[in-house]
mmCIF file of C-alpha atoms and ligand atoms in Angstrom:
data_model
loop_
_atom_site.group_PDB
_atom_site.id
_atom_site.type_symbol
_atom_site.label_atom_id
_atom_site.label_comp_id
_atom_site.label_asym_id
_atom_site.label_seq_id
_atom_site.Cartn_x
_atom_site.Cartn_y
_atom_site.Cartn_z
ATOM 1 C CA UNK A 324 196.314 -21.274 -25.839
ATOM 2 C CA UNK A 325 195.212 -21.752 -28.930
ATOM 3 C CA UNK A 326 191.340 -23.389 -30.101
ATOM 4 C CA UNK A 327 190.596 -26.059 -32.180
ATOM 5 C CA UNK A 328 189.463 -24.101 -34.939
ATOM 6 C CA UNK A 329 192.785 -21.730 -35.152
ATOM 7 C CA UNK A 330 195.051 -24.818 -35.195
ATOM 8 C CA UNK A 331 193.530 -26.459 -37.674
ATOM 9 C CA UNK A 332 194.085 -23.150 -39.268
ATOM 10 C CA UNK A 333 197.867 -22.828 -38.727
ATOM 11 C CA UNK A 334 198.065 -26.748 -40.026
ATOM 12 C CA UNK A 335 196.285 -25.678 -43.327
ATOM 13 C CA UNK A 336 198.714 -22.679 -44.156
ATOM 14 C CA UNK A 337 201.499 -25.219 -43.200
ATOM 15 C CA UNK A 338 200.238 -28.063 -45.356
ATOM 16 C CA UNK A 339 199.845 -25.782 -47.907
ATOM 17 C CA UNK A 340 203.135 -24.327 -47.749
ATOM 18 C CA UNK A 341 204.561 -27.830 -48.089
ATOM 19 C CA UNK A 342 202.439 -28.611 -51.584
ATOM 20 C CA UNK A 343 199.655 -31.222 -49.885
ATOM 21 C CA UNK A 344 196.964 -31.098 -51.979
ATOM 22 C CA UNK A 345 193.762 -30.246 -49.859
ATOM 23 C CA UNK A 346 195.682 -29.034 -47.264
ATOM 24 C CA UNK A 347 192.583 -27.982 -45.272
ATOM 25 C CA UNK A 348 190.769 -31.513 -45.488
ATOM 26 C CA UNK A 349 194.306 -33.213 -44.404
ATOM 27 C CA UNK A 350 194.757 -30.695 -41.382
ATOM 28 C CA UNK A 351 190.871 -31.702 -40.295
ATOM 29 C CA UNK A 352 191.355 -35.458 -40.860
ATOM 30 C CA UNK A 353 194.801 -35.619 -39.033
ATOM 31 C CA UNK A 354 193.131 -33.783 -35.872
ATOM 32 C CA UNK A 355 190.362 -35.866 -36.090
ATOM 33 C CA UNK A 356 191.823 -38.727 -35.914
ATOM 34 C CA UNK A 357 194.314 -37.140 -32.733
ATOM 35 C CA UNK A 358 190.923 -36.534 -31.254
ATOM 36 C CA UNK A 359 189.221 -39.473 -32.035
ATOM 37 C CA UNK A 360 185.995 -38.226 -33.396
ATOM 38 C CA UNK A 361 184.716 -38.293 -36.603
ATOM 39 C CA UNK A 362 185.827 -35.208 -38.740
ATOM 40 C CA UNK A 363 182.346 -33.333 -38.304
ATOM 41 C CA UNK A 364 182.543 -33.676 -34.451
ATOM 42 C CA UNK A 365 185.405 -30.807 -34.737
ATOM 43 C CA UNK A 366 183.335 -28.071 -35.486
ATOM 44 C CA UNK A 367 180.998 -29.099 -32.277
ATOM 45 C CA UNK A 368 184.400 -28.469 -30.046
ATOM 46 C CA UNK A 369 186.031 -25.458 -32.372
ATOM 47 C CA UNK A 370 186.264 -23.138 -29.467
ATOM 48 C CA UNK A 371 188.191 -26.282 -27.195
ATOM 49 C CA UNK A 372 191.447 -25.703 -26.518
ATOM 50 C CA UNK A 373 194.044 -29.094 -27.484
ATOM 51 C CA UNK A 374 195.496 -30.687 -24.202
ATOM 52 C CA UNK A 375 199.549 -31.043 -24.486
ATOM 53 C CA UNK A 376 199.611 -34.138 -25.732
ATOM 54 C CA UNK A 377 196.843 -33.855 -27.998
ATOM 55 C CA UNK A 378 199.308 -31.069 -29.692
ATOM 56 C CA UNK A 379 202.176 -33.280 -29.546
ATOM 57 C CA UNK A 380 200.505 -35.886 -31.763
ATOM 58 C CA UNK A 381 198.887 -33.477 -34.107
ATOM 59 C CA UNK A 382 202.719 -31.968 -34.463
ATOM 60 C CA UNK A 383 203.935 -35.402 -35.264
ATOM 61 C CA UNK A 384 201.136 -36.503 -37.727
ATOM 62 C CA UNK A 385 201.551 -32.921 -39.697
ATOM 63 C CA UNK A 386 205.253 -33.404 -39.809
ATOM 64 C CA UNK A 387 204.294 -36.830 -41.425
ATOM 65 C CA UNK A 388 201.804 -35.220 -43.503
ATOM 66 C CA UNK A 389 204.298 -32.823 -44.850
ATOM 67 C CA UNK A 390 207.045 -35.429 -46.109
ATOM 68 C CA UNK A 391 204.556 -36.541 -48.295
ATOM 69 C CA UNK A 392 203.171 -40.105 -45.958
ATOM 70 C CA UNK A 393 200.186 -40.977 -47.438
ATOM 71 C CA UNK A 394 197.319 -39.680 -44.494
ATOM 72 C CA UNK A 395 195.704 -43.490 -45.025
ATOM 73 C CA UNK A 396 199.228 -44.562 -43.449
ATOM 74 C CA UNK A 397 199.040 -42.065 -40.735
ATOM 75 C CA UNK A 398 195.846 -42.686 -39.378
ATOM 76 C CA UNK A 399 196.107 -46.000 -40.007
ATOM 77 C CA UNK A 400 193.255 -47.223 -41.845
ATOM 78 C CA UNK A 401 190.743 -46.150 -45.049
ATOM 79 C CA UNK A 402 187.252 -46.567 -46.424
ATOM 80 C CA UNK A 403 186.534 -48.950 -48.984
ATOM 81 C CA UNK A 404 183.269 -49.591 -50.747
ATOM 82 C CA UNK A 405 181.434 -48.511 -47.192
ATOM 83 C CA UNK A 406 184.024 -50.934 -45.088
ATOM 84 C CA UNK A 407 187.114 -49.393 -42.888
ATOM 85 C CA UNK A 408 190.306 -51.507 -43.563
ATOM 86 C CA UNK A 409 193.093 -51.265 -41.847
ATOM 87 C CA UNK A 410 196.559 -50.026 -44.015
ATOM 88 C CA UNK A 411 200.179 -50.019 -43.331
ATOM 89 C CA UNK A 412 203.326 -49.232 -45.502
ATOM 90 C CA UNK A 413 202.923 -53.081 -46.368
ATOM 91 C CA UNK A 414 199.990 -52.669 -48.865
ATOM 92 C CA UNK A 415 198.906 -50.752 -51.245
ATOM 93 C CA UNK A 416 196.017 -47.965 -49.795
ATOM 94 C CA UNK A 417 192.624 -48.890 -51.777
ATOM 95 C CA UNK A 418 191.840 -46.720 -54.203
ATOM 96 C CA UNK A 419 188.166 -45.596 -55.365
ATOM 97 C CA UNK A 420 188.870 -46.966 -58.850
ATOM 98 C CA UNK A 421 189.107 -49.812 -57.753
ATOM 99 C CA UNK A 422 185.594 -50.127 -56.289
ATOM 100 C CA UNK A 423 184.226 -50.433 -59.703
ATOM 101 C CA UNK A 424 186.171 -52.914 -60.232
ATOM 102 C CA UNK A 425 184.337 -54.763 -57.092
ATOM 103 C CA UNK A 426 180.848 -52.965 -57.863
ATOM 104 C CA UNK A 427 180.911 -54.207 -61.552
ATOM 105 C CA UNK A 428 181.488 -58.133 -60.008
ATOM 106 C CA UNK A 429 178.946 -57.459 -57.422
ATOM 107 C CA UNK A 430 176.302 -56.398 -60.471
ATOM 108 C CA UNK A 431 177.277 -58.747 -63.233
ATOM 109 C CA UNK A 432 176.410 -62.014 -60.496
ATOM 110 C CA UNK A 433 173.649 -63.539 -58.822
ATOM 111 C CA UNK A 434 174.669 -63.963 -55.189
ATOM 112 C CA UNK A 435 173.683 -67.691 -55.124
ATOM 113 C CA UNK A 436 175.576 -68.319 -58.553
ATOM 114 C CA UNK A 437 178.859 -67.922 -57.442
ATOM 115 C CA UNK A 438 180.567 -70.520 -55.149
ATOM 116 C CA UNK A 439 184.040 -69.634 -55.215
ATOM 117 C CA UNK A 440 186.126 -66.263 -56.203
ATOM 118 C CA UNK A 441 190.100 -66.242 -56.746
ATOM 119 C CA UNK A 442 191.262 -62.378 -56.040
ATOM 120 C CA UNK A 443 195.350 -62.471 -57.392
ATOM 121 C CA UNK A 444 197.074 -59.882 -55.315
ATOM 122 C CA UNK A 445 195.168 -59.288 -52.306
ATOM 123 C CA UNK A 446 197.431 -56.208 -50.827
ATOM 124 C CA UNK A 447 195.358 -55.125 -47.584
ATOM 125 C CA UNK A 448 192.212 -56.945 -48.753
ATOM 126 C CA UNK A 449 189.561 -55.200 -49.909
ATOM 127 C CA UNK A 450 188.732 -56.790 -52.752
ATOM 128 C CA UNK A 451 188.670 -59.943 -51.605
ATOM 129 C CA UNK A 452 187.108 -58.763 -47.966
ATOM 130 C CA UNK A 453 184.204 -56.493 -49.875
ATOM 131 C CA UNK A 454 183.439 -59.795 -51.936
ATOM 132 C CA UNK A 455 183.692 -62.215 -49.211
ATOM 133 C CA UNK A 456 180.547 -59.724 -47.683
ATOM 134 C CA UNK A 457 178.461 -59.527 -51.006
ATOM 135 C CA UNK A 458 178.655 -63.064 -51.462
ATOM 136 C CA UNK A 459 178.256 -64.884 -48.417
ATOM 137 C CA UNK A 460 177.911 -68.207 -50.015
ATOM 138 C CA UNK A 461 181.133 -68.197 -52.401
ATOM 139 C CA UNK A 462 184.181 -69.174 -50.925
ATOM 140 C CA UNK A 463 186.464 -66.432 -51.469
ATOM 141 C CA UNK A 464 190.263 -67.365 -51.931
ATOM 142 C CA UNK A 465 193.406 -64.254 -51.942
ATOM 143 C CA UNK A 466 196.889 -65.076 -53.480
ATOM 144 C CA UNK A 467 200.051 -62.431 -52.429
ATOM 145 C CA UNK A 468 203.542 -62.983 -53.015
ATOM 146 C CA UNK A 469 203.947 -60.241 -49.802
ATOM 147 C CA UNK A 470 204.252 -62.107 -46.111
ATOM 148 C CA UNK A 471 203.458 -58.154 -44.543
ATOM 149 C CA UNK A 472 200.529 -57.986 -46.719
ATOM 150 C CA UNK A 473 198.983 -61.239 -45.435
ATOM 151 C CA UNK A 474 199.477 -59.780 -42.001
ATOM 152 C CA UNK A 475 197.148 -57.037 -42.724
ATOM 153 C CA UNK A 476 194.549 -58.677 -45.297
ATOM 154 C CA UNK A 477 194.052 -61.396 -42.387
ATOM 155 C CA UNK A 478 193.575 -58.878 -39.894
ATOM 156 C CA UNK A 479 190.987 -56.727 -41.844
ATOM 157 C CA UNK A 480 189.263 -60.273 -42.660
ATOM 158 C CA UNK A 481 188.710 -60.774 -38.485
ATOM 159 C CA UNK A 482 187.802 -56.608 -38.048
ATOM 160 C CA UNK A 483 185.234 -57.482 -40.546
ATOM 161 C CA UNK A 484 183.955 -60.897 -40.207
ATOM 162 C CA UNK A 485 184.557 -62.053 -43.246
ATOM 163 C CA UNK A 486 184.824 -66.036 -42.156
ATOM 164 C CA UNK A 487 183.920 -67.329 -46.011
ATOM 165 C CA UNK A 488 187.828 -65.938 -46.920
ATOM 166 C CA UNK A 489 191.217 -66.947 -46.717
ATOM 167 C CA UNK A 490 194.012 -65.950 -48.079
ATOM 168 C CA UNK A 491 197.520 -67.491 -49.295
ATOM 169 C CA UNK A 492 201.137 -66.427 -49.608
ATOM 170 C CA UNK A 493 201.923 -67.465 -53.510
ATOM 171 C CA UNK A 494 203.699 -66.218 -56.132
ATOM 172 C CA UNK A 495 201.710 -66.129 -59.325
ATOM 173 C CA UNK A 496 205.161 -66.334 -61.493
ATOM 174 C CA UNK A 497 205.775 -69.717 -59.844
ATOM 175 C CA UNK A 498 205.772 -72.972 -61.678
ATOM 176 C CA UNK A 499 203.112 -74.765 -58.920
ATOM 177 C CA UNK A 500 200.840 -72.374 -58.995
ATOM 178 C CA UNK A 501 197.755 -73.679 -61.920
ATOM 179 C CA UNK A 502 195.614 -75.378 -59.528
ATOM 180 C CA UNK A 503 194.758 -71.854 -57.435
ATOM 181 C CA UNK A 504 192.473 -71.482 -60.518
ATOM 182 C CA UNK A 505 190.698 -74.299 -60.233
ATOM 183 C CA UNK A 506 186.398 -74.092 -60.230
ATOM 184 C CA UNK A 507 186.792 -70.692 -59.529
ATOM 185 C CA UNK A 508 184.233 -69.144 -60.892
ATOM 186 C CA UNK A 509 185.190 -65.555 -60.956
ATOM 187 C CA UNK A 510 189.003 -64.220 -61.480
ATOM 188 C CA UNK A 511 189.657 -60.903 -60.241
ATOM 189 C CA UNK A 512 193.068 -58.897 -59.975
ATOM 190 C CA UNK A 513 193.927 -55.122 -59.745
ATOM 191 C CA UNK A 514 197.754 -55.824 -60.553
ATOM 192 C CA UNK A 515 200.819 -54.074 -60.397
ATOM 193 C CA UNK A 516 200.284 -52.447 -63.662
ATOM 194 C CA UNK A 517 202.305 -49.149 -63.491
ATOM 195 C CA UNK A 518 205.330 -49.531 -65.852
ATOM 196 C CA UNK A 519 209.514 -49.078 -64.668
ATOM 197 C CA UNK A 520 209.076 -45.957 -66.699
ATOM 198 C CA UNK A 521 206.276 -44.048 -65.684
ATOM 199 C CA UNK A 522 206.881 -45.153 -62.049
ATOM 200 C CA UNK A 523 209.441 -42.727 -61.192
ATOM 201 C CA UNK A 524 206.723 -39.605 -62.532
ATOM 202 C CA UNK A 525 204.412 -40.961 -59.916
ATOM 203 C CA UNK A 526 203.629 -38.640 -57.081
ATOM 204 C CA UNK A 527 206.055 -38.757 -54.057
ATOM 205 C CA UNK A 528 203.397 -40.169 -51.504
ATOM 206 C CA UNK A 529 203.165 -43.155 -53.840
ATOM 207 C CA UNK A 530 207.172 -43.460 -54.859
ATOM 208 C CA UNK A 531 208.432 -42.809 -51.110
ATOM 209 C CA UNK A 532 205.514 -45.168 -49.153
ATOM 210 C CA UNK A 533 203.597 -47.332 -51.100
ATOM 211 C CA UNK A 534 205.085 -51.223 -51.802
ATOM 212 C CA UNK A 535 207.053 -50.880 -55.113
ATOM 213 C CA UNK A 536 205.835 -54.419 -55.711
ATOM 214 C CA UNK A 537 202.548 -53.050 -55.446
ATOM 215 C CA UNK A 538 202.239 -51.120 -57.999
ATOM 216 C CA UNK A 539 204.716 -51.494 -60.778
ATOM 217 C CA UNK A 540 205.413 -54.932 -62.435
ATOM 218 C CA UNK A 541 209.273 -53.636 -63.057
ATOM 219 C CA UNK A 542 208.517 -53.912 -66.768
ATOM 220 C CA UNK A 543 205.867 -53.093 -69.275
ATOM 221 C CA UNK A 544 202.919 -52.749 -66.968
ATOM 222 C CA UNK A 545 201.549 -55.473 -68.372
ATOM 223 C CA UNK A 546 203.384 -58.302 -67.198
ATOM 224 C CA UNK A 547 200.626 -59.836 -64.715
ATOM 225 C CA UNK A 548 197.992 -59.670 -67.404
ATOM 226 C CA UNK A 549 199.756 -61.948 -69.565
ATOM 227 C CA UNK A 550 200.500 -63.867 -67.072
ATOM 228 C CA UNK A 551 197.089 -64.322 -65.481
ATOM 229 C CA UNK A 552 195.513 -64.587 -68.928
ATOM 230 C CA UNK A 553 198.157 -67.437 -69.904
ATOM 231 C CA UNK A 554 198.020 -69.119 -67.041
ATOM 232 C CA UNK A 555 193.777 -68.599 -66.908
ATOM 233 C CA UNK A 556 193.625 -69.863 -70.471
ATOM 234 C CA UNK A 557 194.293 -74.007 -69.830
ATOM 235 C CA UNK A 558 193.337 -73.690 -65.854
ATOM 236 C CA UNK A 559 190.440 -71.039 -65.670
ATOM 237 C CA UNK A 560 187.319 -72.964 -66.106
ATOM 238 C CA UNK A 561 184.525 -72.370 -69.480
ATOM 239 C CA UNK A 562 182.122 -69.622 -68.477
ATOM 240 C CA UNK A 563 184.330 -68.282 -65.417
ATOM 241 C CA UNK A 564 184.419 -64.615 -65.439
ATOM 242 C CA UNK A 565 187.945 -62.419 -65.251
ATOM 243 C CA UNK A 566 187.865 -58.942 -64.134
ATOM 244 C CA UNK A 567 190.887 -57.026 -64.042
ATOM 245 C CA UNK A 568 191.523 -53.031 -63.106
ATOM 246 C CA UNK A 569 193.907 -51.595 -65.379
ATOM 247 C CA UNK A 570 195.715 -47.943 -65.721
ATOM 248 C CA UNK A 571 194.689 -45.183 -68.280
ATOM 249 C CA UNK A 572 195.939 -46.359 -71.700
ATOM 250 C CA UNK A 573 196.338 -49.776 -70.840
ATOM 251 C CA UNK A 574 192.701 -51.298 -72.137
ATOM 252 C CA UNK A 575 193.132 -51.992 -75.742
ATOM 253 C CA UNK A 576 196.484 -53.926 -75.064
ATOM 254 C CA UNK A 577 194.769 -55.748 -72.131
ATOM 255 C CA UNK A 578 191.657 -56.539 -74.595
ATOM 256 C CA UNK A 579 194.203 -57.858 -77.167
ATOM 257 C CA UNK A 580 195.796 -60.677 -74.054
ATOM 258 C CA UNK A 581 192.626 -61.584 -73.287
ATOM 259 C CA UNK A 582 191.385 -62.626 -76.351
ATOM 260 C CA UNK A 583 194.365 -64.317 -77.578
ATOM 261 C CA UNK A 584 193.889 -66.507 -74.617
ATOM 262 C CA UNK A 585 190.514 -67.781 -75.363
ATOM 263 C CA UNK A 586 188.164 -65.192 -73.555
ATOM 264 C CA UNK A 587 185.464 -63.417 -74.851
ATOM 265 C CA UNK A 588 182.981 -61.216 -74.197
ATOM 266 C CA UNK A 589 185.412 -58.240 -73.677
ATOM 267 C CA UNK A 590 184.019 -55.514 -72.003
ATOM 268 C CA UNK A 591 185.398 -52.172 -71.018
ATOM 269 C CA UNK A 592 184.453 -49.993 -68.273
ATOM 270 C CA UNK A 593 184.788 -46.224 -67.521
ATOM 271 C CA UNK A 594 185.622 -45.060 -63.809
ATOM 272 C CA UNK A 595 184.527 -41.348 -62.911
ATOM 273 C CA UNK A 596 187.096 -39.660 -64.782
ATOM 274 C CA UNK A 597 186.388 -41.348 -67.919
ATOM 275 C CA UNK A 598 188.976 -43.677 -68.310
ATOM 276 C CA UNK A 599 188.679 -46.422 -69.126
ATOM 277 C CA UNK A 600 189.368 -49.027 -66.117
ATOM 278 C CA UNK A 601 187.981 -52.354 -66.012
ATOM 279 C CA UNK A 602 187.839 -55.054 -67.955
ATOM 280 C CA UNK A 603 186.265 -57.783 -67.990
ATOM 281 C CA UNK A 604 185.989 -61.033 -70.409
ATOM 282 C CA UNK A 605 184.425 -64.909 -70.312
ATOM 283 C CA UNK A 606 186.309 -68.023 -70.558
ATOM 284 C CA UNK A 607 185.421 -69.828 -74.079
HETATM 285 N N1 LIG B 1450 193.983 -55.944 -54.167
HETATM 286 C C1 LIG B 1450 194.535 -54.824 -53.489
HETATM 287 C C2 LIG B 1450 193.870 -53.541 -53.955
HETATM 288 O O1 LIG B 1450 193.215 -53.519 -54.944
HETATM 289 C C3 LIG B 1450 196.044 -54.741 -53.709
HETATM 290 C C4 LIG B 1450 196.437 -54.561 -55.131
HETATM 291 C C5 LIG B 1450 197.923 -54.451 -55.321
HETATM 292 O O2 LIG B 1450 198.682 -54.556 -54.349
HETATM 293 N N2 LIG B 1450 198.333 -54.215 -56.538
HETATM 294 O O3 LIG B 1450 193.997 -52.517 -53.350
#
């Protein structure tokens, strides 16, 4: 019968085999989560043999693992900005870019300054969830075009208490959508930005499981920026703040939309790879 410790083994030489990257971190996680204990709990019970079933489900969540399904979508949930949200196929998994995105809001804003917060494109969330918690006074208020997504985001809202957000199923391309913006006081959107043509170089565990209409705007990438930024520029209030995330290359042009629509202040920010990610300007 084999241990704990020599199937996790096995599951790393197969992972590995089929290209995961951190093959030995996946096999851990996977069995963990079979388990269900947290991944440093597994070395306590290395020399434990797995029941029957307990090797039936790790089988089935490395076969998973090996087509390339994201592991977020196999165990069913990941960590953002110290909060567990739960993730389907439905939304796009939170990324760790995107928390400075949320941690440059959360330090550019008095807690008591802010009374309402408009996140465009709420996916599973976690922006608007994380923001809802850091300021408990603001009334926090998601827009998604996707009905699935809403499903989730709601759900991860109750998990975490969050009572100060709700969140809407709207199209920003529609004609009825200006008053959304109204005394908001913060803007914030992590779009679809990736363009039509470097969305089929993306990596398979994006192409073959995460929402399309997640992550590319089936253009230029920048599509939702313009839009936002038009749309922001007659209906976003003087002195409300916009904060966007946007994808390596993508700041200068991003800069350029915002000021031509009567924000200033541009700022750029760096995530931990050095590229430049967020961006932020003021309403004139
Ligand atoms: N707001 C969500 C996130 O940042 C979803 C974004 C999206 O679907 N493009 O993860």
């Amino acid at each position: 019968m084999l241990t704990l410790l020599e199937s996790i083994e096995l599951s790393t030489e197969y992972l590995q085999k089929k290209e995961i990257e951190s093959p030995h971190l996946n096999a851990e996680l996977l069995l963990a989560d079979v388990l269900n204990c947290k991944r440093l709990e597994l070395f306590l019970r290395f020399d434990k043999p797995l029941s029957e079933n307990e090797k039936i489900r790790y089988r089935e969540y490395l076969k998973r693992r090996a087509a390339k399904e994201p592991l977020q979508y196999i165990v069913g949930s990941t960590s953002f900005y110290g909060l567990d949200f739960i993730v389907n196929e439905s939304v796009l998994i939170p990324r760790q870019e995107t928390e400075i995105l949320v941690e440059t809001i959360i330090n550019s804003h008095k807690k008591e300054s802010v009374k309402k917060i408009l996140d465009v494109g709420f996916g599973s969330g976690c922006i608007s969830i994380t923001l809802a918690k850091y300021f408990p006074d603001a009334e926090v208020v998601g827009i998604d075009i996707s009905e699935d997504a809403h499903n989730i985001a709601v759900e991860n809202a109750e998990k975490l208490n969050a009572g100060n957000v709700h969140f809407e199923i709207k199209d920003i391309f529609s004609s009825e959508i200006t008053e959304i913006f109204s005394e908001a006081d913060i803007v914030v959107s992590n779009p679809p930005y990736v363009s039509l043509e470097e969305y089929d170089i993306l990596q398979d565990e994006i192409v073959k499981y995460e929402p399309k209409m997640a992550v590319s705007d089936n253009g230029n990438g920048l599509q939702f920026y313009e839009r936002i930024c038009e749309l922001g520029k007659t209906n976003i209030k003087k002195g409300s703040s916009l904060y966007f995330e946007v994808s390596a290359g993508q700041s200068n042009a991003v800069a350029e939309i915002l000021r031509k629509n009567n924000f200033s202040e541009v700022k750029i920010l760096k995530d931990y790879a050095e590229i430049e990610r967020v961006i932020s300007g003021v309403k004139k």
